[in-house]
mmCIF file of C-alpha atoms in Angstrom:
data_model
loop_
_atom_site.group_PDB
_atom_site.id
_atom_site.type_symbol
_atom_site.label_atom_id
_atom_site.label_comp_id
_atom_site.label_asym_id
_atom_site.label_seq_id
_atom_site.Cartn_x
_atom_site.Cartn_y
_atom_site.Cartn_z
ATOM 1 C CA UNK A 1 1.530 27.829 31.175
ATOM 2 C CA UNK A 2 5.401 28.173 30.956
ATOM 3 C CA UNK A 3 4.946 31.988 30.173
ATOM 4 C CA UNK A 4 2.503 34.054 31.246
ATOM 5 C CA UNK A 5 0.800 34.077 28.198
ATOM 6 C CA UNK A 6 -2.020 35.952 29.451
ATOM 7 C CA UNK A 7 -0.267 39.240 29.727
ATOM 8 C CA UNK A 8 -0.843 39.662 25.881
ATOM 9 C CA UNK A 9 -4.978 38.652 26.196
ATOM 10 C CA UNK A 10 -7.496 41.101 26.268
ATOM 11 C CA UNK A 11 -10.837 39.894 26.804
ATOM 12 C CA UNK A 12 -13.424 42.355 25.589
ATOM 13 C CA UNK A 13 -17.125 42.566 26.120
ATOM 14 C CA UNK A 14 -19.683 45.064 23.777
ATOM 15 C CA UNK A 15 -22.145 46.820 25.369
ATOM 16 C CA UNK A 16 -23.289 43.890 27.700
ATOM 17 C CA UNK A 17 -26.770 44.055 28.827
ATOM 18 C CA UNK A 18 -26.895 41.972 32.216
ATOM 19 C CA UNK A 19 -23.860 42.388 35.123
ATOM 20 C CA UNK A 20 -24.847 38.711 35.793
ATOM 21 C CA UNK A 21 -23.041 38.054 33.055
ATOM 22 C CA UNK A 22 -19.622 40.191 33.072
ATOM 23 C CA UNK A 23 -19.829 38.446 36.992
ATOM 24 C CA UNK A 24 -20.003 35.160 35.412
ATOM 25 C CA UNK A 25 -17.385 35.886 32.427
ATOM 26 C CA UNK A 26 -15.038 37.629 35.363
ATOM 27 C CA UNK A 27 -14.853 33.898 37.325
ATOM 28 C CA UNK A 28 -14.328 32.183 33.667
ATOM 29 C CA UNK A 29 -11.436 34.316 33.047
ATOM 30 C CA UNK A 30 -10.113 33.665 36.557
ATOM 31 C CA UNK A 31 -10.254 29.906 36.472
ATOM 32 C CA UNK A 32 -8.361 29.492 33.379
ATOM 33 C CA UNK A 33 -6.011 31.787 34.089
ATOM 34 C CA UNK A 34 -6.719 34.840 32.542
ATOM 35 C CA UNK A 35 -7.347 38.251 33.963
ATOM 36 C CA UNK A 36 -7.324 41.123 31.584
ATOM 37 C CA UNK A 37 -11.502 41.877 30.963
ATOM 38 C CA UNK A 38 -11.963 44.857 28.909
ATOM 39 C CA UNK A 39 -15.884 46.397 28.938
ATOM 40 C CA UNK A 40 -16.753 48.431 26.049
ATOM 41 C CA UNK A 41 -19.842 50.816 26.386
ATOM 42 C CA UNK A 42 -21.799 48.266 29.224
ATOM 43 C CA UNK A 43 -25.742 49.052 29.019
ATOM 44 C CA UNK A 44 -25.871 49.180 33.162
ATOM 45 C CA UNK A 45 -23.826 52.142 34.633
ATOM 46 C CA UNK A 46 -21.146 51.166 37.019
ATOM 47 C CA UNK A 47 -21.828 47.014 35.919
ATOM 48 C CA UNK A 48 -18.653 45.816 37.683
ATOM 49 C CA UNK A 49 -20.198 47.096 41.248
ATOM 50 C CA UNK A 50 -23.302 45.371 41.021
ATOM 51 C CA UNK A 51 -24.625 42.820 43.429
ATOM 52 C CA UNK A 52 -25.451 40.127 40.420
ATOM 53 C CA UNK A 53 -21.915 41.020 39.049
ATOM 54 C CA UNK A 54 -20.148 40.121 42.465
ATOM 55 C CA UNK A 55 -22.145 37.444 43.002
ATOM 56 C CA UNK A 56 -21.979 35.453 39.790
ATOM 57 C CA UNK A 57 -18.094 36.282 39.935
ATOM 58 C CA UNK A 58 -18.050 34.593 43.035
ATOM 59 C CA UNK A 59 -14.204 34.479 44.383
ATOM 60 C CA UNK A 60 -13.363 36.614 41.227
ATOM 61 C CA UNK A 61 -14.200 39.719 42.232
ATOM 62 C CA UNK A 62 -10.656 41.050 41.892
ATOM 63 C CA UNK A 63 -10.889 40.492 37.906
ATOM 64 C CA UNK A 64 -14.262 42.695 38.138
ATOM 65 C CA UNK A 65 -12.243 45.268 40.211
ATOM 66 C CA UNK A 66 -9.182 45.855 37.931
ATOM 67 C CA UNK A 67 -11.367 45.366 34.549
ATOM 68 C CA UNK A 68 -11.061 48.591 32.478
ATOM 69 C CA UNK A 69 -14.151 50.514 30.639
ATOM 70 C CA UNK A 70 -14.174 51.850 27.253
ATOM 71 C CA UNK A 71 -16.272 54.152 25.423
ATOM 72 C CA UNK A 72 -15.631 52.309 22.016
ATOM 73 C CA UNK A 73 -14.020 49.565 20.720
ATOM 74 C CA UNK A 74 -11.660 51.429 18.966
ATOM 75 C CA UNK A 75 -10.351 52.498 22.814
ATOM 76 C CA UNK A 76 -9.988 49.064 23.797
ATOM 77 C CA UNK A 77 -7.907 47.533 21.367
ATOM 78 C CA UNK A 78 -5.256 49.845 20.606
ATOM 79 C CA UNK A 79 -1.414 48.005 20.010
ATOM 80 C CA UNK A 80 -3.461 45.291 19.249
ATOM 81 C CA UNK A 81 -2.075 43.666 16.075
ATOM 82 C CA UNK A 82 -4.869 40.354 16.254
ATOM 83 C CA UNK A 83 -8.774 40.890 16.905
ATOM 84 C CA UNK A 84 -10.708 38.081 16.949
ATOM 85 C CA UNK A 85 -14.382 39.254 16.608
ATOM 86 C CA UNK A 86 -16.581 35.923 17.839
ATOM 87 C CA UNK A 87 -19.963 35.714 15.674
ATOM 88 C CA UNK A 88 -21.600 32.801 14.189
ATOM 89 C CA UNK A 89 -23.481 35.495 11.700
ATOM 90 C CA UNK A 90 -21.819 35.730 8.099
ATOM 91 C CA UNK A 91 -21.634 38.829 6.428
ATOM 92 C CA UNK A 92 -21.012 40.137 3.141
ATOM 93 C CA UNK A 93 -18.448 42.663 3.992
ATOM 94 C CA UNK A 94 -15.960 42.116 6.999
ATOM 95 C CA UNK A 95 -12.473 40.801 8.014
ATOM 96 C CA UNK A 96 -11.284 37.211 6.745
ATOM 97 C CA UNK A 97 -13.326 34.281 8.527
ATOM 98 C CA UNK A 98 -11.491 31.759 11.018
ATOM 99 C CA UNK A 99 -13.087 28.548 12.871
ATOM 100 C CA UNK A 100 -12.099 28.654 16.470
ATOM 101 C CA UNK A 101 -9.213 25.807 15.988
ATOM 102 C CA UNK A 102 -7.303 27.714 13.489
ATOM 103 C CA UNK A 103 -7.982 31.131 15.737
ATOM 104 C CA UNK A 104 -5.954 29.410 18.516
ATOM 105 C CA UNK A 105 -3.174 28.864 16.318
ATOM 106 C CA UNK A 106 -3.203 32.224 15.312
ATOM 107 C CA UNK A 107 -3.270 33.710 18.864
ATOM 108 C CA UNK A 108 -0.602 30.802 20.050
ATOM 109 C CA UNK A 109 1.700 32.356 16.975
ATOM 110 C CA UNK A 110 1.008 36.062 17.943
ATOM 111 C CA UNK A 111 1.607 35.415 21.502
ATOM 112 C CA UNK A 112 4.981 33.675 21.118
ATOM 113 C CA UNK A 113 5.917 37.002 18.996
ATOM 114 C CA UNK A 114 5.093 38.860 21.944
ATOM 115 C CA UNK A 115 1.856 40.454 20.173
ATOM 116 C CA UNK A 116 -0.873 41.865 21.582
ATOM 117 C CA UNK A 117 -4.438 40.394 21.233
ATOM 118 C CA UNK A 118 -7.923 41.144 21.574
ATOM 119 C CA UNK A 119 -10.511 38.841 21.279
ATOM 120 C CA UNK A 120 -14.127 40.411 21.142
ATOM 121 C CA UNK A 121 -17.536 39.152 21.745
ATOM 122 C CA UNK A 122 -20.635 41.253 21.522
ATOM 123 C CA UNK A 123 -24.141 41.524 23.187
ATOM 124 C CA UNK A 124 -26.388 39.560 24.560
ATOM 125 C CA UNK A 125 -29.339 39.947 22.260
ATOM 126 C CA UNK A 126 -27.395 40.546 18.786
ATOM 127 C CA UNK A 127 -23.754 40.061 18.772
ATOM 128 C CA UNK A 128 -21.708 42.172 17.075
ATOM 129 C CA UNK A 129 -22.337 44.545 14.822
ATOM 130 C CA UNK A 130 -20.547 45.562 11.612
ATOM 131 C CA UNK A 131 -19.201 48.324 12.930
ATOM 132 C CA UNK A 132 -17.552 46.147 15.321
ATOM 133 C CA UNK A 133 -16.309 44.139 13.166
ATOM 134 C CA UNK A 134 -14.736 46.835 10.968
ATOM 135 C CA UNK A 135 -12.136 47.026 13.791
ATOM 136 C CA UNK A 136 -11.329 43.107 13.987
ATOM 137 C CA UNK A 137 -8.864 41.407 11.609
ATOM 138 C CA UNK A 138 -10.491 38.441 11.837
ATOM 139 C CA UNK A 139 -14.114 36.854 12.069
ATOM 140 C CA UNK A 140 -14.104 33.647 14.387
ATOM 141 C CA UNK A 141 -17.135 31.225 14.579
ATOM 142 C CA UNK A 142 -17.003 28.575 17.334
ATOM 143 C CA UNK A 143 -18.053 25.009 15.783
ATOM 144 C CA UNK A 144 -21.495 24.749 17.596
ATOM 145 C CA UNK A 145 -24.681 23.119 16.284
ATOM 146 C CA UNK A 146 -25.438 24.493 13.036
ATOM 147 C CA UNK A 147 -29.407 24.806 13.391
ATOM 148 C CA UNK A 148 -28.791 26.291 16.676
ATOM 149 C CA UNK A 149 -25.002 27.538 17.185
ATOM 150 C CA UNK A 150 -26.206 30.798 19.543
ATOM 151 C CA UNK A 151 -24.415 30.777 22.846
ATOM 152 C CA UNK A 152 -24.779 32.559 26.454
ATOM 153 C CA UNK A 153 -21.710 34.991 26.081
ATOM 154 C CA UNK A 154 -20.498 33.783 29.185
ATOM 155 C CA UNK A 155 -20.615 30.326 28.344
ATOM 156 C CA UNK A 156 -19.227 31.311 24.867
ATOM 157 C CA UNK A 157 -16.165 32.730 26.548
ATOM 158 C CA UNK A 158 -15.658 30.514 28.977
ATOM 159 C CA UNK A 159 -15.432 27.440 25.686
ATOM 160 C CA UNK A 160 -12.722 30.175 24.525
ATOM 161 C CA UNK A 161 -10.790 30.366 27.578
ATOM 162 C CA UNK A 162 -11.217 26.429 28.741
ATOM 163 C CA UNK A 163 -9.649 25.626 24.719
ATOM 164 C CA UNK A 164 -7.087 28.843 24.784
ATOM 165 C CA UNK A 165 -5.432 27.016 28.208
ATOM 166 C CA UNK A 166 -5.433 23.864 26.948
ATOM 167 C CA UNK A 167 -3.175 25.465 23.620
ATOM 168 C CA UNK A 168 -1.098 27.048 25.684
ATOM 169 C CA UNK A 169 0.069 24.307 28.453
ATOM 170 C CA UNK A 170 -0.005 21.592 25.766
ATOM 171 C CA UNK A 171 1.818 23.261 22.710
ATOM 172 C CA UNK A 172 -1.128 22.167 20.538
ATOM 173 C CA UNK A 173 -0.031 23.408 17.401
ATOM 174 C CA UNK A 174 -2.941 23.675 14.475
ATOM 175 C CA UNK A 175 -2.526 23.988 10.486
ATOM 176 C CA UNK A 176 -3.960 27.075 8.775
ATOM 177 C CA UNK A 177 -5.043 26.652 5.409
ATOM 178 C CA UNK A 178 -3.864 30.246 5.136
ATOM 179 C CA UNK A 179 -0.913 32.330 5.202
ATOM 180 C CA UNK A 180 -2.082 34.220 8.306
ATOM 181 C CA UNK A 181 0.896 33.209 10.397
ATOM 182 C CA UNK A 182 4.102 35.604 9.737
ATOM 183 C CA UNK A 183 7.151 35.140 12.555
ATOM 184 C CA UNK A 184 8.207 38.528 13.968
ATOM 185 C CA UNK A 185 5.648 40.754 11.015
ATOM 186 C CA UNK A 186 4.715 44.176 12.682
ATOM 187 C CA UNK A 187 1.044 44.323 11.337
ATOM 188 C CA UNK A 188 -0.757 47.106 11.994
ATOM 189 C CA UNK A 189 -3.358 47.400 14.797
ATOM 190 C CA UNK A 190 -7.280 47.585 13.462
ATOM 191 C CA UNK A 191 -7.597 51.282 15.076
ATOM 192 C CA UNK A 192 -4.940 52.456 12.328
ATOM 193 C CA UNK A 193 -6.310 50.724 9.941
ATOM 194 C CA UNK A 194 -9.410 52.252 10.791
ATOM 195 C CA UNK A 195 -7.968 55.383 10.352
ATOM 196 C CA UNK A 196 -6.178 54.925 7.254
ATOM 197 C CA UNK A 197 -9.456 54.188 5.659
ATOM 198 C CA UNK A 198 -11.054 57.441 7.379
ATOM 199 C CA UNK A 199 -8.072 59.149 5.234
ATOM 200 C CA UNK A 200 -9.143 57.866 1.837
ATOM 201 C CA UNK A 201 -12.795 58.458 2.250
ATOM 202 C CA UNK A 202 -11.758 61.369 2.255
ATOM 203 C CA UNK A 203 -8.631 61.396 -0.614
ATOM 204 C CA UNK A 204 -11.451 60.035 -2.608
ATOM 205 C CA UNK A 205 -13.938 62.134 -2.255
ATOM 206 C CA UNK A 206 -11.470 64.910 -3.173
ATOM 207 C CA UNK A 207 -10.573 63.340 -6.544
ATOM 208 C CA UNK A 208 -14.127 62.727 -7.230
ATOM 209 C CA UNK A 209 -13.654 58.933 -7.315
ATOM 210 C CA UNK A 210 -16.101 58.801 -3.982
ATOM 211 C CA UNK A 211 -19.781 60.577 -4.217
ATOM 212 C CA UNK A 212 -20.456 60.944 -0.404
ATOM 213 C CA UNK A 213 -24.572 61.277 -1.368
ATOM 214 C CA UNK A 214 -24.234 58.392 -3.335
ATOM 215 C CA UNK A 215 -21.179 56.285 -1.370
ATOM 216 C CA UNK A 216 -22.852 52.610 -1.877
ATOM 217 C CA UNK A 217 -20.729 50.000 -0.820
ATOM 218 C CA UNK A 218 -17.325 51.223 -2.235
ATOM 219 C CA UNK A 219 -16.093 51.753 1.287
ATOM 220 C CA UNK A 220 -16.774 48.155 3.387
ATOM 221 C CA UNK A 221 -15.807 47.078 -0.242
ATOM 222 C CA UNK A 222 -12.096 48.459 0.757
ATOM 223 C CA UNK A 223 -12.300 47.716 4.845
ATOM 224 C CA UNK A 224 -12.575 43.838 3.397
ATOM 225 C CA UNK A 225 -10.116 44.047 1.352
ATOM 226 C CA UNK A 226 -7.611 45.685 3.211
ATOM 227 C CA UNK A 227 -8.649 43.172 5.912
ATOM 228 C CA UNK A 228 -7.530 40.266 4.049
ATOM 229 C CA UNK A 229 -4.177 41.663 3.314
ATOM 230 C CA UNK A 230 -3.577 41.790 6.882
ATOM 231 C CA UNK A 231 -1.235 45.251 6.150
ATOM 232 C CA UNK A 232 2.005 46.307 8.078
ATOM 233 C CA UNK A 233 2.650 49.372 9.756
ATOM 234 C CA UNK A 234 4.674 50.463 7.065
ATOM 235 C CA UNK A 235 2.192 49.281 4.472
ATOM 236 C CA UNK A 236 -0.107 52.067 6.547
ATOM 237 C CA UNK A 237 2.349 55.164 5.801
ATOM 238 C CA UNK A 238 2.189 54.137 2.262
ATOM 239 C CA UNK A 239 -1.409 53.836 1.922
ATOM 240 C CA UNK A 240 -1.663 57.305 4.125
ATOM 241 C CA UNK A 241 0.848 58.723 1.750
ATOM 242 C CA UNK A 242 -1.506 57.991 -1.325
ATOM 243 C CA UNK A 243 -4.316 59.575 0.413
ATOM 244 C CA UNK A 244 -2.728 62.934 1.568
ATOM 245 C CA UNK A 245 -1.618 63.606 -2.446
ATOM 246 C CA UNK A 246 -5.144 62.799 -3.168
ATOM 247 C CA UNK A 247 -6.437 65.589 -1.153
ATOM 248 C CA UNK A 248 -3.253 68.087 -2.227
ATOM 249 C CA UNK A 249 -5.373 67.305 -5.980
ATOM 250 C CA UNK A 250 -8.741 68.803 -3.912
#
């Protein structure tokens, strides 16, 4: 790498189950040349001082004992202006979908900006959840067998991290079929998004447009689409703007 690159990676676990495998996703991150592990909410208390963690990270153990712990995902991600939520699941609601190739693009782009970027697997047993995903701007599926595409989430980083290094130190430059890539665009991070949207749930409920007993889908309906547009931080004030004369109607 000609940069260090991997000042602007975040690699973020959800409520992992086993400290086997944060041990084993710590010495991943290590050998390709990463460092910054981010635990969100881990199922075992204190998971980075386990035996199995420190001996699956092997000669890692200094990524285990500088990775940071989070009570949400919202807490981990902040200034991030890309997160890339790994899941093979569709869904019917949820940020625009990505195949790893074109995801490596994207990060290679946001990193040469200077952005921030989070990229986000889930548990063990059920990935992540929509919830989750309301705080990524983008779904990424890794191109794994079809009738079976469910991987170890170590091994699933470590493909990520191998694939990310080779991007990096060989300029590998990959064609989106979208317009995702924007030099020097300020987009806003997920966790203002997130709270933008808070802020018209309740604008709309004020004007009556929003029946909290009765909210059906209207709200992932927005998160999606306000997703795809990918908004800007000023794009944000605006939308905030709308929302704070919606409640001066109340």
């Amino acid at each position: 790498m000609n940069i260090d690159q991997s000042q602007f990676l975040r690699w973020v676990l959800v409520e992992t189950s086993h400290p086997g495998n944060v041990g084993s996703a710590a010495r991943a991150l290590k050998t390709m040349g990463f460092h910054d592990l981010r635990l969100v909410n881990p199922k075992t208390q204190d998971t980075t001082t386990q035996a199995e963690a420190i001996a699956l990270a092997s000669g890692a153990a200094d990524v285990l004992e500088t990775a940071t712990v989070s009570g949400s995902l919202e807490d981990a991600v902040p200034n991030c202006s890309l997160v890339l939520g790994l899941t093979s699941r569709d869904r019917e609601f949820g940020p625009p979908a990505l195949d790893w190739e074109a995801a490596r693009a994207l990060i290679s782009e946001t990193v040469a900006n200077q952005g921030q970027v989070a990229i986000v697997f889930g548990t063990e047993r059920t990935g992540l959840e929509n919830e989750h995903l309301a705080l990524c701007t983008h779904r990424v599926w890794l191109n794994a067998n079809p009738d079976y595409p469910s991987l170890n989430l170590a091994q699933a980083l470590m493909v990520c991290a191998y694939t990310l290094r080779e991007t990096f130190e060989n300029g590998t430059q990959t064609t989106l079929t979208s317009a995702d890539i924007t030099n020097g665009v300020d987009f806003a991070d997920p966790t203002a998004v997130a709270a933008m949207l808070e802020h018209w749930r309740e604008g709309l409920e004020a004007i009556g447009y929003l029946d909290p007993a009765h909210p059906k889908k209207l709200m992932p309906r927005f998160q999606a689409l306000f997703a795809r547009s990918r908004l800007r931080k000023e794009e944000i004030d605006l939308l905030r703007g709308i929302a704070k004369q919606m409640l001066l109607r109340k």
